């Protein structure tokens, strides 16, 4: 009934198994990849014909994590998986990016890749297993896919690269000083296709070494997929790329000179208008048959690409006249919004980000429910890309995959320099509003985010800057690496290579390739050129940071205190009664964790002090010989009980009230009266002994006679 094929290898610390032929047999390609006890199923289907008028490649990748994979039931009312989580969206993009360029040029049939996590051992992250499964499913599906690809995750500890580190090793790297890198690399047998990373100020040489290490270690996986395909692959789909050479020749003859003149205009809006007019002029010269050709859009794009690429490689001339390694003009400003905790406006050429930082308390931390468990995050970065930023009218609504991806890239770049929570006990939210875009807005978010947080008084270890690099790679092997690419250079070029970091090293690296990979030599040169650009941007940012930023008066102040864990129950009280009273009386927010760390937050310093004193009176022990202010709570024949330290009462014997004989304590005291007392010590039963006569009841100072006696 089943025609099963199963292949396995030992890969790193675990066994990697690929199997097909038993599940989802009606899909064009279906593979279950298992690494350790983490299993992901990838199913591929593709349309056998192109939709009429289709002028782009409609590839869709969905990665989904099922809670049953980790033996969990989803929360919420419906008790089923709902909209994709951030991790699912990011992994979908992670898989899409390296496989998209490997479909045969001209193939525009719809392709759907669905990856489903079936089992998660909480040790091996399913994202790279999903990419391997997707690559294998595509390879055996018969689709015109020029793979396979494979991928690997790399850690870096004590100068050594680690293949496929565990989920725990990679979780919250900022709290794991032994680990300095979380790098995912995808590639073919010959070249690297995609890089995604979170790093802790690694040098360019260390990052390049990690990429090369990953590419080397993924080779057995590529061989495994080929081995599977030899036994299980379907017949290749009969696809011939359309030949529109005649149409392209007509388009080129009609408009090459005008297109070159249009791309010589430096202003983006004017250039866009001129390119559009040139397209219309070209169409006006074509026959009805040529206008009806579904490849007309491809021919026009090919002309634009040829004009832009040829000038860059042959003459070193870019659209806006810059040299290949030149950064656009930069203006960095901070403190531009009066009521926010921190703000900045970062402008680089025609790309601009308005970035705002808000400081919050522990109540504002983000709760993240993942397959690997539930945890809290005290740093959030949200990126928004409205249509007006590119002068367009478009959809405006829910956050899209692109916004999530760009925001996460900026988050990775900045979180490496955040102070430890014990040193800066705030929740930090950074929001990047992209107000103009012609080039990398994610790198503008990195620069603006760094400035905004420093304006808010966040003690970053170092400022962070980012730059986007491009590549034009010709068929003869000649190439040009471009610093600070424009939108058109990204659109018509071959690489989007983003590098962010401090003056000491790289904190994030992301690379996407539109051709069949790049060599280590090109990547090394790109990293070196990116470092030069990053240093220049940092120097421009430093001009905005010449003055020390003050902590915003509108931000909450947070003070931390550590109490013994056996006192936590006393501070909280039965049903939270005590801690609620502290909050109500003081007006401050109070948060306490299981380790006995208490955070007290309020914009009002007096409220923080009040809450601190109330908590201190509960958890601290009174000191013998110290003077306290108390209140008489009960009068008896032999003395008075005084509440002098939190909830603690002590006895002032009648002989210790005044330096004279009293008939009864009520002669001088009444309940509710405030008095000064000195703690004499404790009796054999632990009862507190207090004295009033040693203290001047007006000033609270010890009497001179008593002081001399001591």
XYZ file of C-alpha atoms in Angstrom, residues 223-706:
484
model
C 23.908 14.579 -0.061
C 21.143 12.956 2.020
C 18.421 14.824 0.104
C 19.989 13.818 -3.215
C 20.106 10.215 -2.009
C 16.390 10.407 -1.117
C 15.546 11.948 -4.495
C 17.332 9.184 -6.398
C 14.843 6.700 -4.962
C 11.707 8.823 -4.550
C 11.703 11.783 -6.972
C 8.846 12.224 -9.434
C 9.375 12.919 -13.112
C 10.459 16.532 -13.701
C 7.635 18.869 -14.669
C 7.844 19.728 -18.358
C 8.610 23.423 -18.215
C 10.363 25.546 -20.776
C 11.163 29.123 -19.887
C 9.422 31.462 -22.336
C 11.607 32.941 -25.056
C 10.867 36.628 -25.313
C 14.194 37.678 -26.847
C 12.439 39.278 -29.824
C 10.148 41.285 -27.577
C 13.088 42.363 -25.423
C 15.015 43.505 -28.514
C 12.066 45.672 -29.537
C 11.722 47.114 -26.021
C 15.443 47.828 -25.831
C 15.557 49.520 -29.217
C 12.566 51.685 -28.357
C 13.645 52.937 -24.973
C 17.181 52.101 -23.807
C 18.477 55.661 -24.094
C 15.418 57.168 -22.412
C 15.555 54.554 -19.650
C 19.213 55.354 -19.014
C 18.356 59.058 -18.822
C 15.499 58.316 -16.411
C 17.786 56.351 -14.097
C 20.266 59.236 -14.114
C 17.765 61.339 -12.126
C 18.813 61.332 -8.460
C 15.502 62.305 -6.822
C 13.438 59.176 -6.206
C 9.997 60.601 -6.974
C 11.180 62.332 -10.141
C 13.049 59.199 -11.221
C 9.999 57.004 -10.623
C 7.879 59.360 -12.715
C 10.461 59.397 -15.517
C 10.788 55.592 -15.531
C 7.007 55.285 -15.720
C 6.861 57.742 -18.604
C 9.593 55.817 -20.427
C 7.661 52.586 -19.992
C 4.577 54.254 -21.499
C 6.621 55.635 -24.377
C 8.040 52.185 -25.123
C 4.586 50.621 -25.101
C 3.383 53.263 -27.555
C 5.863 51.951 -30.134
C 4.859 48.291 -29.830
C 2.356 46.368 -31.907
C -0.918 45.082 -30.484
C 0.513 41.568 -30.493
C 3.558 42.693 -28.517
C 1.393 44.625 -26.052
C -0.694 41.505 -25.476
C 2.384 39.360 -24.802
C 2.327 38.210 -21.164
C 6.118 38.592 -21.045
C 6.025 42.343 -21.662
C 6.427 43.106 -17.956
C 9.470 40.830 -17.766
C 11.000 42.463 -20.836
C 10.586 45.953 -19.384
C 12.069 44.892 -16.058
C 14.983 43.241 -17.868
C 15.709 46.528 -19.649
C 15.670 48.463 -16.375
C 17.950 45.885 -14.796
C 20.393 45.932 -17.706
C 20.635 49.738 -17.618
C 21.209 49.936 -13.876
C 23.519 46.938 -13.582
C 25.669 47.744 -16.603
C 26.473 51.270 -15.442
C 27.378 50.058 -11.962
C 29.729 47.230 -12.966
C 31.337 48.837 -16.022
C 31.612 52.429 -14.872
C 31.137 52.329 -11.101
C 28.284 54.775 -11.598
C 25.202 54.446 -9.393
C 21.704 55.868 -9.815
C 22.315 58.853 -7.541
C 25.900 59.443 -8.648
C 27.574 57.997 -5.536
C 30.682 55.855 -5.499
C 30.081 52.169 -4.748
C 31.293 52.535 -1.145
C 29.726 55.935 -0.412
C 27.038 56.465 2.254
C 24.268 58.998 1.683
C 24.058 62.179 3.762
C 22.947 61.511 7.338
C 21.109 63.712 9.809
C 20.593 62.285 13.299
C 18.451 64.083 15.888
C 17.276 63.156 19.381
C 14.698 64.458 21.846
C 12.314 65.694 19.154
C 9.070 64.678 20.923
C 8.322 66.458 24.220
C 6.277 63.884 26.143
C 7.872 60.616 25.106
C 10.553 58.977 27.229
C 13.009 58.974 24.335
C 12.819 59.855 20.635
C 14.974 60.258 17.552
C 14.678 61.138 13.883
C 17.242 59.355 11.747
C 17.477 60.436 8.109
C 19.824 58.813 5.590
C 19.238 60.223 2.122
C 15.579 59.568 1.303
C 15.146 57.001 4.074
C 13.859 58.223 7.419
C 12.731 56.651 10.662
C 10.962 58.335 13.571
C 11.827 56.079 16.499
C 10.297 56.326 19.969
C 11.306 54.560 23.185
C 8.942 53.936 26.086
C 10.070 52.655 29.475
C 7.764 50.494 31.537
C 7.706 48.234 34.561
C 7.549 44.480 35.015
C 3.803 44.635 34.372
C 4.593 45.702 30.799
C 6.777 42.708 29.922
C 5.603 40.617 26.983
C 4.377 37.122 27.798
C 5.422 34.685 25.063
C 3.803 31.254 24.885
C 6.021 29.041 22.727
C 6.324 25.307 22.147
C 9.485 25.360 24.238
C 7.618 26.994 27.149
C 6.267 30.291 28.392
C 8.680 33.123 29.083
C 8.752 36.906 29.438
C 10.583 39.497 27.373
C 11.499 42.955 28.664
C 12.577 44.315 25.248
C 10.237 44.840 22.309
C 10.849 46.510 18.947
C 7.932 47.182 16.643
C 8.389 48.377 13.061
C 5.706 50.117 10.994
C 5.876 50.771 7.257
C 2.885 52.887 6.150
C 2.198 53.411 2.422
C 2.930 57.152 2.584
C 6.596 56.361 3.294
C 7.000 55.498 -0.406
C 4.444 58.018 -1.664
C 1.772 55.407 -2.362
C -1.826 54.663 -1.550
C -2.050 51.118 -0.237
C -3.374 48.710 2.350
C -3.109 49.969 5.884
C -4.059 47.593 8.649
C -2.639 44.537 10.345
C 1.076 43.963 10.706
C 2.418 42.045 7.714
C 5.193 39.481 7.399
C 7.606 42.106 6.120
C 7.053 44.384 9.102
C 7.521 41.507 11.537
C 10.719 40.439 9.780
C 12.242 43.915 9.623
C 11.327 44.580 13.241
C 12.958 41.342 14.381
C 16.138 42.152 12.465
C 16.405 45.495 14.254
C 15.571 43.779 17.574
C 18.430 41.322 17.075
C 20.838 44.133 16.284
C 19.997 46.157 19.405
C 19.310 43.614 22.132
C 22.990 42.655 22.264
C 23.903 46.016 23.833
C 21.074 46.265 26.359
C 22.026 46.413 30.042
C 21.256 43.466 32.274
C 17.828 43.522 33.910
C 19.506 43.622 37.318
C 21.270 46.865 36.335
C 18.350 48.486 34.494
C 15.058 46.978 35.711
C 12.845 48.493 33.017
C 10.756 47.056 30.226
C 11.824 48.782 27.007
C 9.563 49.193 23.974
C 10.965 50.765 20.803
C 8.629 51.699 17.943
C 10.047 52.616 14.538
C 7.713 54.626 12.324
C 9.178 54.660 8.820
C 8.255 58.055 7.424
C 10.322 57.874 4.219
C 11.833 54.897 2.440
C 14.336 54.567 -0.363
C 16.760 51.970 0.865
C 17.056 49.952 4.033
C 14.462 51.117 6.550
C 15.354 48.240 8.903
C 18.892 49.607 9.243
C 17.438 53.092 9.795
C 15.401 51.506 12.593
C 18.600 50.145 14.135
C 20.306 53.537 14.060
C 17.208 55.413 15.212
C 16.475 52.805 17.871
C 19.947 53.140 19.337
C 19.631 56.939 19.431
C 16.117 56.821 20.859
C 17.039 54.461 23.700
C 20.064 56.536 24.631
C 17.852 59.634 24.592
C 15.566 57.816 27.052
C 18.490 57.208 29.375
C 18.904 53.496 28.653
C 22.569 52.739 29.452
C 23.471 50.853 26.272
C 26.891 49.225 26.222
C 27.620 50.953 22.889
C 25.695 52.705 20.103
C 24.664 50.434 17.225
C 24.519 51.317 13.532
C 23.488 49.297 10.513
C 24.078 49.453 6.784
C 22.578 47.577 3.831
C 24.935 46.312 1.153
C 24.072 45.312 -2.407
C 25.663 43.284 -5.165
C 25.580 43.302 -8.929
C 27.028 40.043 -10.261
C 27.359 39.675 -14.019
C 27.444 36.431 -16.019
C 31.169 36.842 -16.727
C 31.946 36.876 -12.997
C 32.535 40.638 -12.706
C 30.759 42.278 -9.809
C 30.324 45.428 -7.782
C 29.532 45.684 -4.060
C 27.357 48.655 -3.156
C 27.161 50.361 0.230
C 23.881 51.817 1.499
C 21.743 50.589 -1.383
C 18.733 52.417 -2.760
C 15.365 50.757 -3.250
C 15.933 50.333 -7.002
C 19.385 48.844 -6.400
C 17.814 46.336 -4.029
C 14.992 45.572 -6.487
C 17.234 45.115 -9.540
C 20.387 43.855 -7.832
C 21.461 40.378 -6.733
C 21.968 40.678 -2.984
C 20.551 42.318 0.101
C 23.255 42.113 2.761
C 22.516 43.903 6.038
C 25.159 44.286 8.744
C 24.589 45.975 12.107
C 26.954 46.382 14.996
C 29.005 48.574 17.306
C 32.519 49.861 16.810
C 33.677 46.631 18.479
C 31.870 44.076 16.342
C 28.792 42.724 14.594
C 25.495 42.256 16.447
C 23.354 41.120 13.508
C 23.923 39.880 9.960
C 21.233 39.123 7.414
C 21.786 38.142 3.809
C 19.457 37.259 0.946
C 20.602 36.297 -2.531
C 18.636 36.404 -5.775
C 21.179 34.390 -7.765
C 22.508 30.897 -7.112
C 24.650 31.942 -4.145
C 27.825 33.936 -3.604
C 31.382 32.966 -2.818
C 33.268 33.424 0.436
C 35.499 35.977 -1.318
C 32.542 38.231 -2.180
C 31.150 37.931 1.338
C 34.504 38.815 2.887
C 34.742 41.966 0.764
C 31.144 42.889 1.543
C 31.779 42.547 5.290
C 34.890 44.724 5.101
C 33.079 47.401 3.064
C 30.122 47.240 5.456
C 32.428 47.835 8.434
C 33.756 51.012 6.842
C 30.213 52.207 6.236
C 29.124 51.298 9.776
C 31.975 53.288 11.319
C 31.034 56.323 9.237
C 27.378 56.100 10.325
C 28.387 55.722 13.986
C 30.484 58.874 13.738
C 27.463 60.773 12.379
C 25.237 59.375 15.133
C 27.723 60.450 17.789
C 27.131 64.068 16.806
C 23.580 63.735 18.123
C 24.851 62.148 21.332
C 27.387 64.826 22.253
C 25.368 65.766 25.324
C 24.405 63.307 28.042
C 20.696 62.538 27.863
C 18.712 62.993 31.031
C 16.149 60.504 32.206
C 12.701 61.691 31.099
C 10.572 63.240 33.826
C 7.620 61.356 32.337
C 9.259 57.921 32.661
C 8.644 55.785 35.726
C 11.442 55.529 38.260
C 12.169 52.002 39.361
C 14.008 50.991 42.504
C 14.843 47.399 43.269
C 15.338 45.717 46.609
C 16.218 42.161 47.540
C 14.427 40.441 50.392
C 14.911 36.945 51.839
C 12.735 34.426 50.016
C 11.183 33.337 53.312
C 9.818 36.882 53.685
C 7.982 36.916 50.334
C 4.811 35.522 51.881
C 4.797 38.260 54.514
C 5.112 41.028 51.900
C 2.317 39.575 49.765
C 0.053 38.724 52.655
C -2.973 36.446 52.702
C -4.698 36.719 49.316
C -2.383 39.629 48.407
C -3.811 41.823 51.157
C -0.497 43.298 52.307
C 0.939 44.121 48.898
C -2.354 45.705 47.817
C -2.245 47.912 50.906
C 1.332 48.957 50.071
C 0.288 49.918 46.531
C -2.795 51.823 47.706
C -1.025 53.716 50.490
C 2.168 54.551 48.587
C 0.761 55.045 45.078
C 3.665 53.077 43.566
C 3.613 49.889 41.493
C 5.164 46.940 43.313
C 6.300 43.747 41.579
C 7.908 40.791 43.353
C 9.347 37.618 41.839
C 10.130 34.166 43.207
C 13.760 35.120 43.913
C 12.721 37.876 46.302
C 13.590 40.735 43.923
C 11.108 43.578 44.346
C 10.680 46.360 41.781
C 9.027 49.557 42.987
C 7.997 51.944 40.212
C 6.501 55.431 40.114
C 7.272 58.806 38.515
C 7.009 60.155 42.086
C 10.112 59.609 44.201
C 8.168 60.057 47.444
C 5.813 57.221 46.465
C 8.787 54.917 45.848
C 10.291 55.830 49.236
C 6.964 55.239 50.994
C 6.572 51.777 49.442
C 10.221 50.967 50.147
C 9.880 51.917 53.803
C 6.677 49.890 54.167
C 8.288 46.797 52.678
C 11.473 47.318 54.661
C 9.498 47.502 57.889
C 7.980 44.104 57.093
C 11.112 42.221 56.133
C 13.814 43.929 58.184
C 14.704 43.017 61.767
C 14.885 45.739 64.441
C 18.372 46.578 65.681
C 19.280 46.599 69.365
C 20.286 50.039 70.615
C 18.506 51.895 67.789
C 15.841 54.589 68.306
C 12.450 54.208 66.628
C 9.288 56.266 66.420
C 6.246 54.251 67.483
C 2.637 54.420 68.548
C 1.087 53.300 71.826
C -1.337 50.485 71.041
C -2.246 49.246 74.523
C -1.792 50.389 78.117
C -1.608 47.872 80.977
C -0.815 48.181 84.664
C 2.846 47.301 84.250
C 3.586 49.415 81.171
C 2.612 50.151 77.573
C 2.836 48.200 74.348
C 4.228 50.265 71.488
C 4.088 49.414 67.790
C 7.511 50.626 66.673
C 8.681 48.579 63.652
C 6.197 47.546 60.999
C 3.819 45.095 62.641
C 6.182 44.540 65.569
C 5.182 45.623 69.096
C 7.314 45.914 72.214
C 6.801 46.577 75.918
C 7.870 49.791 77.618
C 7.882 48.814 81.290
C 6.434 51.408 83.635
C 9.931 51.932 85.039
C 11.216 52.858 81.539
C 8.622 55.506 80.729
C 10.063 58.447 82.647
C 12.888 59.163 85.064
C 10.429 59.283 87.954
C 8.069 56.902 89.693
C 4.605 56.645 88.108
C 1.458 55.354 89.750
C 0.173 54.104 86.413
C 1.352 54.375 82.779
C -1.890 56.165 81.914
C -0.626 59.126 83.962
C 1.493 60.188 80.962
C 0.400 57.961 78.058
C -2.730 57.270 76.091
C -3.485 54.840 73.286
C -2.658 56.206 69.822
C 0.005 58.556 71.159
C 3.254 58.708 69.138
C 6.417 58.238 71.182
C 10.149 57.726 70.682
C 11.584 54.455 71.990
C 14.950 52.782 72.186
C 15.275 49.046 71.651
C 16.995 47.683 74.754
C 16.999 44.078 73.602
C 15.021 40.882 73.985
C 14.190 38.885 77.065
C 14.639 35.141 77.479
C 11.343 34.470 75.683
C 12.193 36.741 72.751
C 9.917 39.547 73.878
C 11.009 43.060 72.924
C 12.147 45.449 75.686
C 11.810 49.178 74.963
C 12.637 52.368 76.828
C 11.235 55.901 76.563
C 13.106 57.635 79.375
C 16.418 57.464 77.545
C 15.007 59.508 74.636
C 14.077 63.174 74.399
C 10.434 62.872 73.361
C 10.531 66.205 71.543
C 13.561 65.595 69.331
C 13.933 61.817 69.288
C 17.536 62.179 70.397
C 19.091 60.241 73.254
C 19.433 62.324 76.395
C 22.853 63.715 77.167
C 23.048 61.886 80.464
C 22.277 58.588 78.812
